């Protein structure tokens, strides 16, 4: 059964109807793009990459072009791709690339490593022919020491009051039964420079195995601490039904005050999404041949 599920981030505050519509339509379009790849017989990786690249180019999502800036106005992005054979590649705190998920896939397919960060990840992207791409205004500058000190004073307030987590994620199962999952994000707004969230970390923002796959969105520190996606897939491996696998870990997140949204897929291609926030656009499709 070919199958796909896409999300466009879980929000912690009310989202206006206009923004809900824009993001719902964006996720739907990304889903259709991914689905067309699957229907044409493409690999799950191609479907996930195409869907997430669309969302990375869409300014309404916190990934690629729409990434939130960090505390000093730079755009540092995280992404990871992992498949049901356990093959994984990710990038963290990467700047100046259009599609972090494309770089993550190249890490997966062209290196023995699982994660490249910062300048090394950018260098690797150039090496593989991915040109420089400026995310955000060109006028960004580093703050002076005094400005940085003032920003740091405000940092905890910024982080405590932030409720936007429009990270994007996708899971696809192709005609061969192979599953791939991917996540891409600009991270939480106002984060400290060099802060890596859950999205690039295996078992936190994304996980896949022969038992299924999951992607998470929300506050990365909590998602990392609970190894959210690893727990979902582990629960599937232990025989839990998809709903229970997701709800168990979501209950833990809620108990600990961690805003979180999850999409997941079983080995057979059944999909489900759930969240403890106010809004999470999701698109899913499946077809038995
Ligand atoms: N979940 C996105 C982040 O915390 O970076």
mmCIF file of C-alpha atoms and ligand atoms in Angstrom:
data_model
loop_
_atom_site.group_PDB
_atom_site.id
_atom_site.type_symbol
_atom_site.label_atom_id
_atom_site.label_comp_id
_atom_site.label_asym_id
_atom_site.label_seq_id
_atom_site.Cartn_x
_atom_site.Cartn_y
_atom_site.Cartn_z
ATOM 1 C CA UNK A 1 0.000 0.000 0.000
ATOM 2 C CA UNK A 2 1.409 3.403 -0.949
ATOM 3 C CA UNK A 3 0.798 5.854 1.835
ATOM 4 C CA UNK A 4 1.793 9.348 2.895
ATOM 5 C CA UNK A 5 1.213 11.644 5.866
ATOM 6 C CA UNK A 6 2.429 15.243 6.130
ATOM 7 C CA UNK A 7 2.225 17.826 8.912
ATOM 8 C CA UNK A 8 2.825 21.559 8.995
ATOM 9 C CA UNK A 9 3.656 22.089 12.662
ATOM 10 C CA UNK A 10 1.798 22.100 15.954
ATOM 11 C CA UNK A 11 0.876 25.494 17.397
ATOM 12 C CA UNK A 12 0.574 26.387 21.052
ATOM 13 C CA UNK A 13 -1.692 29.400 20.611
ATOM 14 C CA UNK A 14 -4.823 30.237 18.651
ATOM 15 C CA UNK A 15 -4.118 30.593 14.945
ATOM 16 C CA UNK A 16 -6.268 32.952 12.877
ATOM 17 C CA UNK A 17 -8.682 31.326 10.404
ATOM 18 C CA UNK A 18 -6.766 32.924 7.513
ATOM 19 C CA UNK A 19 -3.477 31.425 8.693
ATOM 20 C CA UNK A 20 -5.132 28.063 9.349
ATOM 21 C CA UNK A 21 -6.433 28.054 5.783
ATOM 22 C CA UNK A 22 -3.073 29.035 4.298
ATOM 23 C CA UNK A 23 -1.210 26.362 6.219
ATOM 24 C CA UNK A 24 -3.855 23.695 5.624
ATOM 25 C CA UNK A 25 -3.696 24.389 1.901
ATOM 26 C CA UNK A 26 0.113 24.381 1.977
ATOM 27 C CA UNK A 27 0.228 20.981 3.647
ATOM 28 C CA UNK A 28 -2.397 19.645 1.236
ATOM 29 C CA UNK A 29 -0.360 20.808 -1.762
ATOM 30 C CA UNK A 30 2.800 19.275 -0.303
ATOM 31 C CA UNK A 31 0.893 16.038 0.256
ATOM 32 C CA UNK A 32 -0.343 15.974 -3.316
ATOM 33 C CA UNK A 33 3.208 16.520 -4.602
ATOM 34 C CA UNK A 34 4.496 13.667 -2.469
ATOM 35 C CA UNK A 35 1.579 11.463 -3.403
ATOM 36 C CA UNK A 36 2.172 12.023 -7.129
ATOM 37 C CA UNK A 37 5.727 10.766 -6.678
ATOM 38 C CA UNK A 38 4.489 7.622 -4.927
ATOM 39 C CA UNK A 39 1.773 7.030 -7.525
ATOM 40 C CA UNK A 40 4.414 7.271 -10.267
ATOM 41 C CA UNK A 41 6.417 4.527 -8.548
ATOM 42 C CA UNK A 42 9.097 6.743 -6.994
ATOM 43 C CA UNK A 43 10.945 5.810 -3.814
ATOM 44 C CA UNK A 44 9.590 6.957 -0.451
ATOM 45 C CA UNK A 45 12.668 9.223 -0.150
ATOM 46 C CA UNK A 46 11.670 11.101 -3.320
ATOM 47 C CA UNK A 47 8.130 11.655 -2.047
ATOM 48 C CA UNK A 48 9.324 12.925 1.338
ATOM 49 C CA UNK A 49 11.964 15.199 -0.186
ATOM 50 C CA UNK A 50 9.582 16.682 -2.767
ATOM 51 C CA UNK A 51 6.852 17.323 -0.191
ATOM 52 C CA UNK A 52 9.224 18.893 2.326
ATOM 53 C CA UNK A 53 11.019 21.008 -0.290
ATOM 54 C CA UNK A 54 7.639 22.484 -1.201
ATOM 55 C CA UNK A 55 7.062 23.393 2.453
ATOM 56 C CA UNK A 56 10.630 24.714 2.797
ATOM 57 C CA UNK A 57 9.837 27.119 -0.057
ATOM 58 C CA UNK A 58 6.512 28.167 1.512
ATOM 59 C CA UNK A 59 6.842 31.264 3.736
ATOM 60 C CA UNK A 60 4.029 30.179 6.087
ATOM 61 C CA UNK A 61 6.076 27.314 7.574
ATOM 62 C CA UNK A 62 9.036 27.325 9.937
ATOM 63 C CA UNK A 63 11.439 25.589 7.568
ATOM 64 C CA UNK A 64 13.709 26.762 4.770
ATOM 65 C CA UNK A 65 12.537 30.146 3.491
ATOM 66 C CA UNK A 66 10.003 30.638 6.304
ATOM 67 C CA UNK A 67 12.391 29.773 9.126
ATOM 68 C CA UNK A 68 12.265 31.858 12.278
ATOM 69 C CA UNK A 69 15.427 33.816 13.035
ATOM 70 C CA UNK A 70 17.510 33.042 16.083
ATOM 71 C CA UNK A 71 18.290 35.519 18.860
ATOM 72 C CA UNK A 72 20.721 37.516 16.741
ATOM 73 C CA UNK A 73 18.723 37.399 13.495
ATOM 74 C CA UNK A 74 20.443 34.482 11.765
ATOM 75 C CA UNK A 75 18.585 31.530 10.250
ATOM 76 C CA UNK A 76 19.932 28.189 11.485
ATOM 77 C CA UNK A 77 18.021 25.179 10.201
ATOM 78 C CA UNK A 78 17.812 21.508 11.205
ATOM 79 C CA UNK A 79 16.606 18.545 9.120
ATOM 80 C CA UNK A 80 16.737 14.751 9.187
ATOM 81 C CA UNK A 81 15.739 11.899 6.910
ATOM 82 C CA UNK A 82 15.538 8.283 8.113
ATOM 83 C CA UNK A 83 14.157 5.145 6.499
ATOM 84 C CA UNK A 84 12.846 1.754 7.559
ATOM 85 C CA UNK A 85 16.269 0.163 6.913
ATOM 86 C CA UNK A 86 17.636 2.429 9.658
ATOM 87 C CA UNK A 87 19.594 4.600 7.213
ATOM 88 C CA UNK A 88 19.690 8.204 8.416
ATOM 89 C CA UNK A 89 21.228 11.565 7.589
ATOM 90 C CA UNK A 90 20.762 14.967 9.115
ATOM 91 C CA UNK A 91 22.003 18.533 9.247
ATOM 92 C CA UNK A 92 21.834 20.976 12.133
ATOM 93 C CA UNK A 93 22.359 24.727 12.445
ATOM 94 C CA UNK A 94 22.885 24.901 8.696
ATOM 95 C CA UNK A 95 22.619 28.311 7.045
ATOM 96 C CA UNK A 96 22.354 29.594 3.490
ATOM 97 C CA UNK A 97 20.806 26.555 1.809
ATOM 98 C CA UNK A 98 17.374 26.460 0.197
ATOM 99 C CA UNK A 99 16.464 22.897 1.113
ATOM 100 C CA UNK A 100 17.978 21.487 4.317
ATOM 101 C CA UNK A 101 16.084 18.211 3.720
ATOM 102 C CA UNK A 102 17.978 17.754 0.437
ATOM 103 C CA UNK A 103 21.287 18.128 2.288
ATOM 104 C CA UNK A 104 20.092 15.706 4.975
ATOM 105 C CA UNK A 105 19.286 13.139 2.297
ATOM 106 C CA UNK A 106 22.754 13.546 0.799
ATOM 107 C CA UNK A 107 24.297 12.980 4.241
ATOM 108 C CA UNK A 108 22.234 9.787 4.448
ATOM 109 C CA UNK A 109 23.202 8.563 1.001
ATOM 110 C CA UNK A 110 26.778 9.806 0.555
ATOM 111 C CA UNK A 111 28.447 9.609 3.968
ATOM 112 C CA UNK A 112 28.921 7.082 6.764
ATOM 113 C CA UNK A 113 27.753 9.820 9.185
ATOM 114 C CA UNK A 114 24.336 10.594 10.605
ATOM 115 C CA UNK A 115 24.642 14.308 11.363
ATOM 116 C CA UNK A 116 26.643 17.265 10.034
ATOM 117 C CA UNK A 117 26.398 20.669 11.703
ATOM 118 C CA UNK A 118 27.038 24.326 10.948
ATOM 119 C CA UNK A 119 29.787 25.270 8.534
ATOM 120 C CA UNK A 120 30.690 21.636 7.889
ATOM 121 C CA UNK A 121 27.122 20.943 6.765
ATOM 122 C CA UNK A 122 27.198 24.023 4.495
ATOM 123 C CA UNK A 123 30.530 22.969 3.020
ATOM 124 C CA UNK A 124 29.109 19.488 2.379
ATOM 125 C CA UNK A 125 26.063 21.028 0.638
ATOM 126 C CA UNK A 126 28.314 23.039 -1.704
ATOM 127 C CA UNK A 127 30.419 19.957 -2.371
ATOM 128 C CA UNK A 128 27.252 18.244 -3.584
ATOM 129 C CA UNK A 129 26.287 21.096 -5.871
ATOM 130 C CA UNK A 130 23.674 22.805 -3.695
ATOM 131 C CA UNK A 131 24.205 26.546 -4.285
ATOM 132 C CA UNK A 132 24.214 29.287 -1.631
ATOM 133 C CA UNK A 133 20.704 30.515 -0.837
ATOM 134 C CA UNK A 134 20.028 33.390 1.508
ATOM 135 C CA UNK A 135 17.210 32.698 3.974
ATOM 136 C CA UNK A 136 15.727 35.888 5.410
ATOM 137 C CA UNK A 137 16.620 39.534 4.861
ATOM 138 C CA UNK A 138 20.026 40.273 3.396
ATOM 139 C CA UNK A 139 20.584 43.125 5.836
ATOM 140 C CA UNK A 140 21.054 40.929 8.911
ATOM 141 C CA UNK A 141 24.144 41.769 10.872
ATOM 142 C CA UNK A 142 25.719 40.412 13.986
ATOM 143 C CA UNK A 143 24.773 42.450 17.090
ATOM 144 C CA UNK A 144 27.373 44.457 18.924
ATOM 145 C CA UNK A 145 28.578 43.031 22.243
ATOM 146 C CA UNK A 146 26.257 45.434 24.079
ATOM 147 C CA UNK A 147 23.265 44.482 21.919
ATOM 148 C CA UNK A 148 24.032 40.790 22.477
ATOM 149 C CA UNK A 149 24.168 41.297 26.245
ATOM 150 C CA UNK A 150 20.782 43.056 26.168
ATOM 151 C CA UNK A 151 19.310 40.308 24.018
ATOM 152 C CA UNK A 152 20.576 37.651 26.397
ATOM 153 C CA UNK A 153 18.850 39.441 29.275
ATOM 154 C CA UNK A 154 15.580 39.153 27.341
ATOM 155 C CA UNK A 155 16.248 35.611 26.161
ATOM 156 C CA UNK A 156 14.338 33.608 28.770
ATOM 157 C CA UNK A 157 11.307 35.847 28.383
ATOM 158 C CA UNK A 158 11.401 35.378 24.602
ATOM 159 C CA UNK A 159 11.591 31.610 24.923
ATOM 160 C CA UNK A 160 8.938 31.337 27.643
ATOM 161 C CA UNK A 161 6.438 33.337 25.618
ATOM 162 C CA UNK A 162 6.960 31.624 22.313
ATOM 163 C CA UNK A 163 4.196 29.357 21.080
ATOM 164 C CA UNK A 164 5.064 28.867 17.407
ATOM 165 C CA UNK A 165 6.310 25.475 16.263
ATOM 166 C CA UNK A 166 5.516 25.213 12.562
ATOM 167 C CA UNK A 167 8.200 22.650 11.816
ATOM 168 C CA UNK A 168 7.282 20.399 8.880
ATOM 169 C CA UNK A 169 7.421 16.609 8.565
ATOM 170 C CA UNK A 170 6.479 13.831 6.166
ATOM 171 C CA UNK A 171 6.369 10.025 6.130
ATOM 172 C CA UNK A 172 5.887 7.993 2.954
ATOM 173 C CA UNK A 173 5.589 4.292 2.102
ATOM 174 C CA UNK A 174 6.305 3.376 -1.508
ATOM 175 C CA UNK A 175 5.071 0.513 -3.704
ATOM 176 C CA UNK A 176 7.831 -1.770 -2.393
ATOM 177 C CA UNK A 177 6.760 -1.254 1.233
ATOM 178 C CA UNK A 178 9.834 0.854 1.997
ATOM 179 C CA UNK A 179 9.169 3.702 4.460
ATOM 180 C CA UNK A 180 10.977 7.035 4.759
ATOM 181 C CA UNK A 181 10.413 9.860 7.247
ATOM 182 C CA UNK A 182 11.752 13.408 7.198
ATOM 183 C CA UNK A 183 11.560 16.579 9.267
ATOM 184 C CA UNK A 184 12.757 20.124 8.570
ATOM 185 C CA UNK A 185 12.697 23.235 10.737
ATOM 186 C CA UNK A 186 14.095 26.666 11.417
ATOM 187 C CA UNK A 187 13.757 25.805 15.107
ATOM 188 C CA UNK A 188 12.047 27.852 17.771
ATOM 189 C CA UNK A 189 12.000 31.638 17.279
ATOM 190 C CA UNK A 190 14.601 33.573 19.221
ATOM 191 C CA UNK A 191 16.692 30.509 20.024
ATOM 192 C CA UNK A 192 20.294 30.945 21.081
ATOM 193 C CA UNK A 193 22.764 30.761 18.190
ATOM 194 C CA UNK A 194 23.999 27.180 17.866
ATOM 195 C CA UNK A 195 20.881 25.710 19.487
ATOM 196 C CA UNK A 196 19.967 22.426 17.800
ATOM 197 C CA UNK A 197 16.415 21.186 18.315
ATOM 198 C CA UNK A 198 14.858 17.754 18.073
ATOM 199 C CA UNK A 199 14.281 17.777 14.330
ATOM 200 C CA UNK A 200 17.785 16.655 13.352
ATOM 201 C CA UNK A 201 18.076 14.075 16.106
ATOM 202 C CA UNK A 202 17.341 10.406 15.460
ATOM 203 C CA UNK A 203 14.565 9.216 17.762
ATOM 204 C CA UNK A 204 13.544 12.740 18.772
ATOM 205 C CA UNK A 205 12.083 14.615 15.785
ATOM 206 C CA UNK A 206 12.166 11.654 13.414
ATOM 207 C CA UNK A 207 12.509 7.885 13.639
ATOM 208 C CA UNK A 208 11.936 4.931 11.345
ATOM 209 C CA UNK A 209 12.424 1.177 11.549
ATOM 210 C CA UNK A 210 10.871 -1.997 10.136
ATOM 211 C CA UNK A 211 8.031 -1.419 12.622
ATOM 212 C CA UNK A 212 7.016 1.984 11.232
ATOM 213 C CA UNK A 213 7.963 5.648 11.430
ATOM 214 C CA UNK A 214 7.112 8.862 13.268
ATOM 215 C CA UNK A 215 7.805 12.606 13.074
ATOM 216 C CA UNK A 216 7.327 15.126 15.876
ATOM 217 C CA UNK A 217 6.793 18.883 16.141
ATOM 218 C CA UNK A 218 6.738 21.114 19.197
ATOM 219 C CA UNK A 219 9.305 22.196 21.758
ATOM 220 C CA UNK A 220 12.484 20.387 20.783
ATOM 221 C CA UNK A 221 14.056 20.166 24.202
ATOM 222 C CA UNK A 222 11.124 18.169 25.582
ATOM 223 C CA UNK A 223 10.827 16.029 22.462
ATOM 224 C CA UNK A 224 14.532 15.179 22.710
ATOM 225 C CA UNK A 225 14.311 14.385 26.405
ATOM 226 C CA UNK A 226 11.429 11.939 25.911
ATOM 227 C CA UNK A 227 12.821 10.556 22.615
ATOM 228 C CA UNK A 228 9.272 10.954 21.330
ATOM 229 C CA UNK A 229 9.468 9.352 17.881
ATOM 230 C CA UNK A 230 11.655 6.489 19.058
ATOM 231 C CA UNK A 231 9.053 5.745 21.747
ATOM 232 C CA UNK A 232 6.211 5.742 19.209
ATOM 233 C CA UNK A 233 7.987 3.326 16.871
ATOM 234 C CA UNK A 234 9.185 1.163 19.753
ATOM 235 C CA UNK A 235 5.581 0.882 20.920
ATOM 236 C CA UNK A 236 4.567 -0.253 17.421
ATOM 237 C CA UNK A 237 7.362 -2.829 17.485
ATOM 238 C CA UNK A 238 5.969 -4.112 20.778
ATOM 239 C CA UNK A 239 2.565 -4.618 19.181
ATOM 240 C CA UNK A 240 0.613 -1.549 20.326
ATOM 241 C CA UNK A 241 -1.952 -0.183 17.922
ATOM 242 C CA UNK A 242 -1.049 3.131 16.286
ATOM 243 C CA UNK A 243 -3.507 5.189 18.317
ATOM 244 C CA UNK A 244 -2.173 3.865 21.626
ATOM 245 C CA UNK A 245 1.450 4.238 20.494
ATOM 246 C CA UNK A 246 0.883 7.938 19.810
ATOM 247 C CA UNK A 247 -1.468 8.713 22.696
ATOM 248 C CA UNK A 248 0.806 7.146 25.329
ATOM 249 C CA UNK A 249 3.726 9.420 24.521
ATOM 250 C CA UNK A 250 1.483 12.420 23.890
ATOM 251 C CA UNK A 251 0.061 11.943 27.390
ATOM 252 C CA UNK A 252 3.618 12.010 28.764
ATOM 253 C CA UNK A 253 4.286 15.221 26.840
ATOM 254 C CA UNK A 254 1.103 16.838 28.170
ATOM 255 C CA UNK A 255 1.925 15.698 31.716
ATOM 256 C CA UNK A 256 5.313 17.409 31.431
ATOM 257 C CA UNK A 257 3.911 20.533 29.763
ATOM 258 C CA UNK A 258 5.607 19.834 26.439
ATOM 259 C CA UNK A 259 3.697 21.116 23.407
ATOM 260 C CA UNK A 260 3.919 18.315 20.853
ATOM 261 C CA UNK A 261 2.386 17.028 17.649
ATOM 262 C CA UNK A 262 3.060 13.605 16.138
ATOM 263 C CA UNK A 263 2.453 11.923 12.796
ATOM 264 C CA UNK A 264 3.139 8.201 12.518
ATOM 265 C CA UNK A 265 2.861 5.279 10.110
ATOM 266 C CA UNK A 266 2.761 1.540 10.687
ATOM 267 C CA UNK A 267 4.810 -0.917 8.633
ATOM 268 C CA UNK A 268 1.622 -1.633 6.665
ATOM 269 C CA UNK A 269 1.161 2.061 5.779
ATOM 270 C CA UNK A 270 -1.626 3.016 8.161
ATOM 271 C CA UNK A 271 -1.249 6.612 9.326
ATOM 272 C CA UNK A 272 -2.429 8.756 12.210
ATOM 273 C CA UNK A 273 -1.753 12.228 13.607
ATOM 274 C CA UNK A 274 -2.417 13.754 17.022
ATOM 275 C CA UNK A 275 -1.272 16.780 19.014
ATOM 276 C CA UNK A 276 -1.783 18.569 22.312
ATOM 277 C CA UNK A 277 -1.720 22.093 20.874
ATOM 278 C CA UNK A 278 -4.309 24.331 19.244
ATOM 279 C CA UNK A 279 -3.767 23.543 15.580
ATOM 280 C CA UNK A 280 -1.730 21.187 13.397
ATOM 281 C CA UNK A 281 -2.419 20.942 9.660
ATOM 282 C CA UNK A 282 -2.143 17.326 8.438
ATOM 283 C CA UNK A 283 -2.719 15.662 5.072
ATOM 284 C CA UNK A 284 -2.839 11.879 4.598
ATOM 285 C CA UNK A 285 -3.525 9.560 1.675
ATOM 286 C CA UNK A 286 -3.232 5.848 1.005
ATOM 287 C CA UNK A 287 -4.032 3.493 -1.822
ATOM 288 C CA UNK A 288 -4.072 -0.280 -1.881
ATOM 289 C CA UNK A 289 -3.125 -1.709 -5.306
HETATM 290 N N1 LIG B 1 10.609 21.198 17.075
HETATM 291 C C1 LIG B 1 11.429 22.197 16.516
HETATM 292 C C2 LIG B 1 12.451 22.671 17.428
HETATM 293 O O1 LIG B 1 12.279 22.684 18.644
HETATM 294 O O2 LIG B 1 13.479 23.071 16.958
#
